[in-house]
Coordinates of N, CA and C and ligand atoms in Angstrom, one line a residue:
X852 N 142.7 68.8 105.8 CA 142.0 67.7 106.9 C 143.1 67.2 107.7
X853 N 142.7 66.9 109.0 CA 143.3 66.4 110.0 C 143.1 65.3 110.5
X854 N 144.0 64.3 110.8 CA 143.7 63.0 111.2 C 144.6 62.7 112.4
X855 N 144.0 62.2 113.4 CA 144.9 61.8 115.1 C 144.6 60.3 115.0
X856 N 145.8 59.7 115.8 CA 145.9 58.4 116.2 C 146.0 58.3 117.6
X857 N 144.8 58.2 118.4 CA 144.8 58.0 119.9 C 145.4 56.7 120.3
X858 N 146.1 56.7 121.3 CA 146.6 55.5 121.6 C 147.5 55.7 123.3
X859 N 147.6 54.6 123.7 CA 148.3 54.7 125.2 C 149.7 54.8 125.0
X860 N 150.1 53.8 123.7 CA 151.5 53.9 123.2 C 152.7 53.5 124.6
X861 N 152.4 52.3 124.8 CA 153.0 51.9 126.0 C 153.9 50.7 125.8
X862 N 154.9 50.7 124.9 CA 155.5 51.7 124.3 C 155.1 51.6 122.8
X863 N 155.3 52.6 122.2 CA 154.9 52.6 120.8 C 155.6 51.7 119.9
X864 N 155.2 51.1 118.9 CA 155.7 49.8 118.1 C 155.3 50.2 116.6
X865 N 155.9 49.4 115.8 CA 155.7 49.3 114.3 C 154.3 48.9 114.0
X866 N 153.5 48.2 114.9 CA 152.0 48.4 114.4 C 151.3 49.6 114.6
X867 N 151.9 50.6 115.3 CA 151.6 52.0 115.1 C 151.8 52.4 113.9
X868 N 153.2 52.6 113.9 CA 153.8 53.5 113.3 C 153.4 53.3 111.8
X869 N 153.4 51.9 111.2 CA 153.5 51.6 109.6 C 152.0 51.8 109.2
X870 N 151.1 51.3 110.0 CA 149.6 51.8 109.7 C 149.7 53.1 109.8
X871 N 149.9 54.0 110.7 CA 149.6 55.4 110.9 C 150.4 56.2 109.5
X872 N 151.5 55.5 108.9 CA 152.1 56.6 107.9 C 151.3 55.8 106.5
X873 N 150.7 54.8 106.5 CA 149.7 54.1 105.3 C 148.9 55.1 105.5
X874 N 148.0 55.4 106.6 CA 146.8 56.2 106.6 C 147.2 57.7 106.2
X875 N 148.3 58.2 106.5 CA 148.7 59.6 106.0 C 148.8 59.5 104.3
X876 N 149.2 58.3 103.9 CA 149.3 58.3 102.4 C 147.9 57.8 101.7
X877 N 147.3 57.2 102.5 CA 145.9 56.7 101.9 C 145.0 58.5 102.0
X878 N 145.2 58.8 103.1 CA 144.1 60.2 103.0 C 144.8 60.9 102.3
X879 N 146.1 61.1 101.9 CA 146.7 62.3 100.9 C 146.8 63.5 102.0
X880 N 147.3 63.6 103.2 CA 147.3 64.5 104.0 C 149.1 64.9 104.4
X881 N 148.9 65.8 105.2 CA 150.4 66.1 105.3 C 151.3 65.3 106.4
X882 N 150.3 65.1 107.3 CA 150.9 64.2 108.6 C 149.9 63.6 109.4
X883 N 149.9 62.4 109.9 CA 149.1 62.0 111.1 C 149.6 62.5 112.5
X884 N 148.8 62.9 113.2 CA 149.1 63.4 114.7 C 149.0 61.9 115.5
X885 N 150.1 61.7 116.3 CA 150.0 60.5 117.0 C 149.5 61.1 118.6
X886 N 148.3 60.7 119.2 CA 148.0 61.5 120.4 C 147.9 60.5 121.8
X887 N 149.0 60.6 122.5 CA 149.1 59.8 123.6 C 148.2 60.3 124.6
X888 N 147.6 59.3 125.3 CA 146.7 59.6 126.3 C 147.3 59.7 127.7
X889 N 146.9 60.4 128.7 CA 147.3 60.4 130.1 C 146.9 59.4 130.9
X890 N 145.7 59.3 131.1 CA 145.0 58.1 131.7 C 144.0 57.4 130.9
X891 N 144.3 56.2 130.4 CA 143.1 55.8 129.7 C 142.1 55.3 130.3
X892 N 140.7 56.0 130.1 CA 139.7 55.5 130.8 C 139.2 54.1 130.7
X893 N 139.6 53.4 129.7 CA 139.1 52.0 129.7 C 139.8 50.9 130.0
X894 N 140.9 51.2 130.3 CA 142.1 50.0 130.6 C 143.0 50.6 132.0
X895 N 143.9 49.5 132.2 CA 144.6 49.4 133.4 C 145.7 50.7 133.0
X896 N 145.9 51.5 134.2 CA 147.1 52.5 134.1 C 148.2 52.0 133.3
X897 N 148.8 52.9 132.1 CA 150.2 52.4 131.9 C 151.0 52.2 132.6
X898 N 152.4 51.2 132.1 CA 153.3 51.0 133.0 C 154.1 52.0 133.0
X899 N 154.6 52.9 131.7 CA 155.2 53.7 131.8 C 154.5 55.2 132.0
X900 N 155.4 56.1 132.4 CA 154.8 57.5 132.7 C 154.5 58.2 131.7
X901 N 153.4 59.1 131.4 CA 153.3 60.0 130.3 C 154.7 60.5 129.7
X902 N 155.4 60.8 130.6 CA 156.9 61.7 130.3 C 157.7 60.6 129.3
X903 N 157.7 59.3 130.0 CA 158.3 58.5 129.2 C 158.0 57.7 128.0
X904 N 156.6 57.9 128.2 CA 155.7 57.4 126.7 C 155.8 58.4 125.5
X905 N 155.9 59.9 125.9 CA 156.1 60.9 125.1 C 157.9 60.9 124.8
X906 N 158.7 60.4 125.6 CA 159.9 60.3 125.2 C 160.4 59.3 123.9
X907 N 159.6 58.2 124.5 CA 159.5 57.3 123.5 C 159.2 57.4 121.9
X908 N 157.9 58.3 122.2 CA 157.2 58.5 120.9 C 158.4 59.5 119.9
X909 N 159.0 60.4 120.8 CA 160.0 61.2 120.2 C 161.0 60.8 119.4
X910 N 161.5 59.7 120.1 CA 162.4 58.6 119.6 C 162.1 58.4 118.4
X911 N 160.9 57.4 118.3 CA 160.2 56.7 117.2 C 160.3 57.5 116.1
X912 N 159.5 58.9 116.1 CA 159.6 59.4 115.1 C 160.6 60.3 114.3
X913 N 161.5 60.9 115.1 CA 162.8 61.1 115.0 C 162.4 62.2 113.9
X914 N 162.9 61.8 112.6 CA 162.7 62.5 111.5 C 161.7 62.4 110.4
X915 N 160.7 62.0 110.8 CA 159.6 61.4 109.9 C 158.1 62.7 109.8
X916 N 158.6 63.5 108.7 CA 157.5 64.7 108.5 C 156.3 64.1 108.4
X917 N 155.9 62.8 108.3 CA 154.6 62.3 107.7 C 153.9 61.8 109.1
X918 N 154.5 61.7 110.2 CA 154.1 61.6 111.5 C 154.5 62.8 112.8
X919 N 153.5 63.2 113.2 CA 154.0 64.0 114.5 C 153.3 63.8 115.7
X920 N 153.6 64.4 116.7 CA 152.9 64.1 118.1 C 152.2 65.3 118.5
X921 N 150.9 64.7 119.1 CA 149.9 65.6 119.7 C 149.9 65.4 121.2
X922 N 150.7 66.2 122.1 CA 150.5 66.0 123.2 C 149.8 66.5 124.6
X923 N 148.6 67.2 123.9 CA 147.8 67.8 124.7 C 147.1 66.8 125.7
X924 N 146.9 65.5 125.6 CA 146.2 64.9 126.6 C 147.0 64.6 127.7
X925 N 148.4 64.6 127.3 CA 149.3 64.3 128.6 C 149.2 65.7 129.3
X926 N 148.7 66.7 129.0 CA 148.7 68.1 129.8 C 147.6 68.3 130.6
X927 N 146.4 67.3 130.2 CA 145.4 67.4 130.9 C 145.2 66.5 132.1
X928 N 144.6 67.1 133.2 CA 144.6 66.2 134.3 C 143.2 65.2 134.1
X929 N 143.2 64.0 135.0 CA 142.0 63.1 135.1 C 141.9 62.5 133.6
X930 N 141.0 61.7 133.3 CA 140.9 60.5 132.4 C 140.6 61.2 130.8
X931 N 141.8 60.7 130.0 CA 141.8 61.5 128.7 C 140.6 60.8 128.0
X932 N 139.5 61.6 127.9 CA 138.3 61.3 127.3 C 138.6 61.8 125.7
X933 N 138.4 61.1 124.7 CA 138.9 61.4 123.4 C 137.7 62.5 122.8
X934 N 136.4 62.2 123.5 CA 135.6 63.2 123.0 C 135.8 64.7 123.4
X935 N 136.4 64.9 124.2 CA 136.7 66.1 124.8 C 138.1 66.8 123.8
X936 N 139.1 65.7 123.7 CA 139.8 66.2 122.7 C 139.3 66.5 121.4
X937 N 138.4 66.1 121.0 CA 137.9 65.8 119.6 C 137.2 67.4 119.7
X938 N 136.4 67.6 120.7 CA 135.6 69.0 120.8 C 136.8 70.0 120.8
X939 N 137.9 70.0 121.5 CA 139.1 70.7 121.6 C 139.3 71.3 119.8
X940 N 139.6 70.1 119.3 CA 140.3 70.1 118.0 C 139.2 70.5 116.9
X941 N 138.0 70.4 117.0 CA 136.9 70.9 116.2 C 136.9 72.3 116.4
X942 N 136.9 73.0 117.8 CA 136.9 74.4 118.0 C 138.0 75.2 117.4
X943 N 139.0 74.5 117.2 CA 140.6 74.8 116.5 C 140.4 75.1 115.0
X944 N 139.9 73.7 114.5 CA 139.5 73.4 112.9 C 138.3 74.1 112.4
X945 N 137.5 74.6 113.0 CA 136.1 75.1 112.3 C 135.5 73.9 111.7
X946 N 135.1 73.9 110.4 CA 134.8 73.2 109.6 C 135.6 72.1 108.7
X947 N 136.5 72.4 109.1 CA 137.5 71.2 108.4 C 137.2 70.1 108.8
X948 N 137.6 69.2 107.8 CA 137.0 67.7 108.2 C 138.1 67.0 108.9
X949 N 137.7 66.3 110.0 CA 138.7 65.9 111.1 C 138.4 64.6 111.0
X950 N 139.7 63.9 111.3 CA 139.5 62.4 111.3 C 140.4 61.9 112.4
X951 N 139.5 60.5 112.9 CA 140.2 59.9 114.1 C 140.5 58.4 113.6
X952 N 141.8 58.2 113.4 CA 142.1 56.7 113.1 C 142.3 55.9 114.2
X953 N 141.8 54.5 114.0 CA 141.5 53.7 115.1 C 141.8 52.4 114.6
X954 N 142.7 51.3 115.1 CA 142.5 50.0 115.0 C 141.1 49.4 115.2
X955 N 141.0 48.2 114.3 CA 139.8 47.5 114.3 C 139.2 47.4 115.8
X956 N 140.3 47.0 116.6 CA 139.8 46.2 117.9 C 139.4 47.3 118.9
X957 N 139.9 48.6 118.8 CA 139.6 49.6 119.5 C 138.1 50.3 118.9
X958 N 137.6 50.1 117.5 CA 136.7 50.3 117.1 C 135.5 49.3 117.5
X959 N 135.9 48.4 117.7 CA 134.8 47.4 118.2 C 134.4 47.7 119.4
X960 N 135.4 48.1 120.1 CA 135.0 48.7 121.6 C 134.6 49.9 121.9
X961 N 134.1 50.8 120.9 CA 133.8 52.1 120.8 C 132.5 52.3 121.7
X962 N 131.8 51.4 121.8 CA 130.6 51.7 122.8 C 130.8 51.8 124.3
X963 N 131.8 51.6 124.5 CA 132.1 51.7 125.9 C 133.2 53.0 126.3
X964 N 133.0 53.5 125.1 CA 134.1 55.3 125.2 C 132.7 55.9 125.8
X965 N 133.4 57.1 126.4 CA 132.4 58.1 127.4 C 132.0 59.0 126.3
X966 N 130.6 59.1 126.2 CA 130.1 60.1 125.2 C 130.1 59.2 123.9
X967 N 130.2 58.3 123.5 CA 130.6 57.9 122.2 C 129.7 58.1 120.9
X968 N 128.5 58.2 121.5 CA 127.4 59.0 120.3 C 127.7 60.1 119.9
X969 N 128.4 61.0 120.5 CA 128.9 62.4 119.9 C 130.3 62.3 119.1
X970 N 130.9 61.3 119.2 CA 132.2 61.1 118.3 C 131.7 61.3 117.0
X971 N 130.7 60.3 116.0 CA 130.5 61.0 114.6 C 130.1 62.2 114.4
X972 N 129.7 63.0 115.3 CA 129.0 64.2 115.1 C 130.5 65.3 114.8
X973 N 131.6 64.7 115.6 CA 132.7 65.3 115.6 C 133.9 64.9 114.6
X974 N 133.8 63.8 114.3 CA 135.0 63.4 113.2 C 134.4 62.0 112.4
X975 N 135.4 61.9 111.5 CA 135.3 61.0 110.4 C 136.1 59.8 111.2
X976 N 135.8 58.4 111.0 CA 136.6 57.4 111.5 C 137.3 56.8 110.5
X977 N 138.6 56.6 110.9 CA 139.6 55.8 109.7 C 140.0 54.4 110.5
X978 N 139.1 53.3 109.9 CA 139.7 52.1 110.7 C 140.7 51.1 110.0
X979 N 141.6 51.0 110.8 CA 142.7 50.2 110.2 C 142.3 48.8 110.9
X980 N 142.6 47.8 109.8 CA 142.2 46.1 110.0 C 143.6 45.7 111.2
X981 N 143.2 45.2 112.0 CA 144.3 44.5 112.7 C 144.4 43.3 112.8
X982 N 145.5 42.4 112.8 CA 145.3 40.8 112.7 C 144.5 40.5 114.0
X983 N 143.4 39.3 113.8 CA 142.7 39.1 114.7 C 141.4 39.9 115.2
X984 N 141.1 40.9 114.5 CA 139.8 41.9 114.7 C 138.9 41.9 113.4
X985 N 137.7 42.1 113.7 CA 136.8 42.0 112.6 C 135.7 43.1 112.7
X986 N 135.4 43.3 111.8 CA 133.9 44.3 112.1 C 132.8 43.8 112.9
X987 N 132.7 44.9 113.7 CA 131.1 44.2 114.5 C 130.3 44.1 114.1
X988 N 129.4 43.1 114.2 CA 128.5 42.6 113.4 C 127.2 42.7 114.0
X989 N 127.0 43.2 115.1 CA 125.8 43.3 116.0 C 125.7 44.7 116.8
X990 N 124.6 45.2 117.4 CA 125.0 46.3 118.3 C 124.6 47.6 117.5
X991 N 124.4 48.6 118.3 CA 124.4 49.9 117.7 C 125.7 50.3 116.7
X992 N 127.0 49.7 116.9 CA 128.0 50.2 116.1 C 128.0 49.6 114.9
X993 N 127.3 48.3 114.6 CA 127.3 47.4 113.6 C 126.2 48.5 112.6
X994 N 125.0 48.9 113.3 CA 124.1 49.6 112.5 C 124.9 50.8 111.7
X995 N 125.5 51.4 112.6 CA 126.2 53.0 112.3 C 127.1 52.4 110.9
X996 N 127.8 51.3 111.1 CA 128.8 51.3 110.0 C 128.1 51.1 108.7
X997 N 126.9 50.6 108.9 CA 126.0 50.0 107.5 C 125.8 51.5 107.2
X998 N 125.3 52.7 108.0 CA 124.9 53.5 107.2 C 126.0 54.8 107.1
X999 N 127.1 54.8 107.8 CA 128.0 55.5 107.3 C 129.4 55.4 106.7
X1000 N 129.4 54.2 106.3 CA 130.6 53.6 105.5 C 130.8 53.9 104.1
X1001 N 131.6 54.5 103.8 CA 131.8 55.2 102.2 C 133.3 54.2 101.7
X1002 N 133.2 54.2 100.3 CA 134.3 53.3 100.2 C 135.9 54.0 99.9
X1003 N 135.7 55.3 99.6 CA 136.9 55.9 99.1 C 137.4 57.1 100.2
X1004 N 138.6 57.0 100.7 CA 139.4 58.1 101.8 C 138.9 59.4 101.5
X1005 N 138.8 59.9 99.9 CA 138.5 61.1 99.4 C 137.3 61.8 99.8
X1006 N 136.4 60.9 99.9 CA 135.0 61.3 100.0 C 134.8 61.8 101.4
X1007 N 135.8 61.7 102.6 CA 136.0 62.5 103.7 C 135.9 64.0 103.7
X1008 N 136.8 64.4 102.3 CA 137.1 65.5 102.1 C 135.7 66.6 102.1
X1009 N 134.5 65.9 101.7 CA 133.4 66.5 101.2 C 132.4 67.0 102.3
X1010 N 132.9 66.6 103.5 CA 132.2 67.2 104.8 C 132.9 67.1 106.1
X1011 N 132.7 67.7 107.1 CA 133.6 67.7 108.1 C 133.6 66.6 109.3
X1012 N 132.4 65.6 109.2 CA 132.7 64.4 110.0 C 131.6 63.5 109.5
X1013 N 131.5 62.2 110.2 CA 130.2 61.5 110.2 C 130.4 60.2 109.4
X1014 N 131.5 60.2 108.4 CA 131.8 58.8 107.7 C 132.9 58.0 108.3
X1015 N 132.6 56.7 107.7 CA 133.4 55.8 108.5 C 134.2 55.2 107.3
X1016 N 135.6 55.1 107.1 CA 136.2 54.4 105.9 C 137.3 53.6 106.6
X1017 N 137.5 52.3 105.7 CA 138.4 51.4 106.1 C 139.8 51.8 105.2
X1018 N 140.8 51.6 105.9 CA 141.8 51.9 105.2 C 142.8 50.5 105.3
X1019 N 143.3 49.9 104.2 CA 144.2 48.7 104.3 C 145.6 48.9 104.7
X1020 N 145.6 48.3 105.9 CA 147.1 48.6 106.2 C 148.0 47.4 106.3
X1021 N 149.4 47.5 106.2 CA 150.1 46.0 106.4 C 149.5 45.6 107.9
X1022 N 149.3 43.9 107.7 CA 148.9 43.7 109.0 C 150.3 43.5 109.9
X1023 N 149.9 43.8 111.1 CA 151.4 43.5 111.7 C 151.0 43.3 113.2
X1024 N 151.0 41.7 113.5 CA 150.8 41.5 114.8 C 151.6 41.7 115.9
X1025 N 152.0 43.0 116.3 CA 152.3 43.4 117.2 C 151.7 44.2 118.3
X1026 N 151.7 44.0 119.4 CA 151.3 44.8 120.5 C 152.2 45.5 121.4
X1027 N 151.9 46.5 122.4 CA 152.4 47.0 123.3 C 152.6 45.9 124.6
X1028 N 151.7 45.2 124.6 CA 151.5 44.1 125.5 C 152.5 42.8 125.2
X1029 N 152.8 42.4 124.0 CA 153.7 41.7 123.8 C 155.1 42.2 124.0
X1030 N 155.3 43.6 123.9 CA 156.6 44.1 124.0 C 156.9 44.2 125.6
X1031 N 156.1 44.6 126.4 CA 156.3 44.9 127.9 C 156.5 43.2 128.2
X1032 N 155.6 42.2 127.7 CA 155.9 41.1 128.6 C 157.4 40.4 128.0
X1033 N 157.8 40.9 126.7 CA 159.0 40.2 126.6 C 160.2 41.2 127.4
X1034 N 160.2 42.2 127.7 CA 161.1 43.1 128.4 C 161.2 43.0 129.7
X1035 N 160.0 42.5 130.2 CA 159.8 42.1 131.8 C 160.5 40.4 132.0
X1036 N 160.5 39.6 130.9 CA 160.8 38.3 130.9 C 162.4 38.6 130.8
X1037 N 162.8 39.6 130.3 CA 164.5 39.6 130.0 C 164.7 39.3 128.8
X1038 N 163.6 39.1 127.6 CA 163.8 38.7 126.3 C 163.8 40.0 125.6
X1039 N 164.4 39.8 124.5 CA 164.4 41.0 123.2 C 163.2 41.3 122.4
X1040 N 162.7 42.4 122.5 CA 161.8 42.8 121.5 C 161.9 43.4 120.2
X1041 N 163.3 42.9 120.0 CA 163.8 44.0 118.7 C 163.3 43.4 117.5
X1042 N 163.1 44.2 116.6 CA 162.4 44.0 115.5 C 161.1 44.3 115.4
X1043 N 160.5 44.4 116.5 CA 158.9 44.8 116.8 C 158.7 46.3 117.0
X1044 N 159.9 46.9 117.2 CA 159.6 48.6 117.3 C 161.0 49.1 117.1
X1045 N 161.2 50.4 116.8 CA 162.3 50.8 116.2 C 163.3 50.7 117.2
X1046 N 164.7 50.7 117.0 CA 165.9 50.5 117.3 C 166.1 51.6 118.4
X1047 N 165.7 52.8 117.7 CA 165.9 54.1 118.7 C 165.1 53.9 120.1
X1048 N 164.1 53.5 120.0 CA 162.9 53.2 121.2 C 163.4 52.3 122.3
X1049 N 163.9 51.0 121.3 CA 164.5 50.0 122.2 C 165.9 50.5 122.7
X1050 N 166.5 51.4 122.5 CA 167.8 51.9 122.8 C 167.6 52.8 124.2
X1051 N 166.4 53.4 124.0 CA 166.1 54.1 125.3 C 165.7 53.5 126.5
X1052 N 164.8 52.6 126.0 CA 164.1 51.6 127.0 C 165.1 50.9 127.8
X1053 N 166.2 50.2 127.0 CA 167.1 49.8 127.8 C 168.3 50.5 128.4
X1054 N 168.4 51.8 128.0 CA 169.2 52.7 128.6 C 168.7 53.2 129.9
X1055 N 167.3 53.4 130.0 CA 166.6 53.9 131.5 C 166.3 52.9 132.0
X1056 N 166.4 51.3 131.6 CA 165.6 50.0 132.4 C 164.2 50.3 132.6
X1057 N 163.4 50.7 131.6 CA 162.1 50.8 131.7 C 161.6 49.8 131.6
X1058 N 160.3 49.0 131.7 CA 159.4 47.9 131.5 C 160.6 46.4 132.1
X1059 N 161.2 46.9 132.7 CA 162.1 45.6 133.3 C 161.1 45.1 134.6
X1060 N 161.3 43.6 134.4 CA 160.5 43.0 135.2 C 160.9 42.9 136.8
Ligands
ATP1248 P1 148.4 47.2 124.6 O1 148.8 46.0 124.0 O2 149.0 47.8 125.5 O3 146.7 47.0 124.5 P2 148.4 48.3 121.8 O4 149.7 47.6 121.1 O5 147.1 47.5 121.3 O6 148.4 48.7 123.2 P3 147.7 50.8 121.9 O7 148.4 52.2 122.0 O8 146.3 50.7 122.7 O9 148.5 49.9 121.4 O10 146.9 51.4 120.4 C1 146.8 52.7 119.9 C2 145.8 52.3 118.4 O11 146.5 51.8 117.5 C3 144.5 51.8 118.6 O12 143.7 52.3 117.9 C4 144.8 50.2 118.1 O13 143.9 49.6 117.8 C5 145.9 50.6 117.1 N1 147.0 49.4 116.9 C6 147.9 49.2 117.8 N2 148.5 48.3 117.5 C7 148.0 48.1 116.0 C8 148.5 47.0 115.1 N3 149.5 46.0 115.1 N4 148.1 47.4 113.8 C9 146.8 47.9 113.7 N5 146.5 48.9 114.5 C10 147.2 48.7 115.9

């Protein structure tokens, strides 16, 4: 079973890393693949370049076998549509179960994603609760949750796609926005992200105001 966690990672922080590790443990898989996007279709252009964000991800993971990087979207021109990435993964993996991990905030906005209805056909969704966000309670997504939600991660192994499972993760109210704002204001974001990532940011003077 494969699980990817897509994101902008501008920059990567403990709110990505700790939940990703907890998902890896909950699903009992070898590793979770962090999948940085090149051009996020639904939001402003990232502050750091694809190369800078990738360098920071590498610094963050260093020696952690339970987390890996899948840089394919960085190599693809144009908007990074998750549905296209999932189609490529599906072609590579055949009928193997495929999971997309998402914070609850990202899940709640899924209806704005390109061809979102194709996503449940391609993968399972693994939802990570995030401070300040809740299950969508109306619209097409809420109806889909009702019929696709399963209680336990092991159920995902029984089919290639189509289920939704919530994985409890440590609640860390950290965001890249907060870290960028601190750096731009000349204040320290230490203890919100790995020291190795902060060291690289400081060395290169990235995100400075
Ligand atoms: P920004 O503040 O720039 O919007 P972000 O901190 O939300 O960024 P992203 O790279 O957009 O980070 O997030 C990638 C994925 O990780 C999304 O699915 C998001 O919901 C999830 N995520 C980010 N931060 C957390 C957190 N603190 N707890 C749980 N999930 C998170």
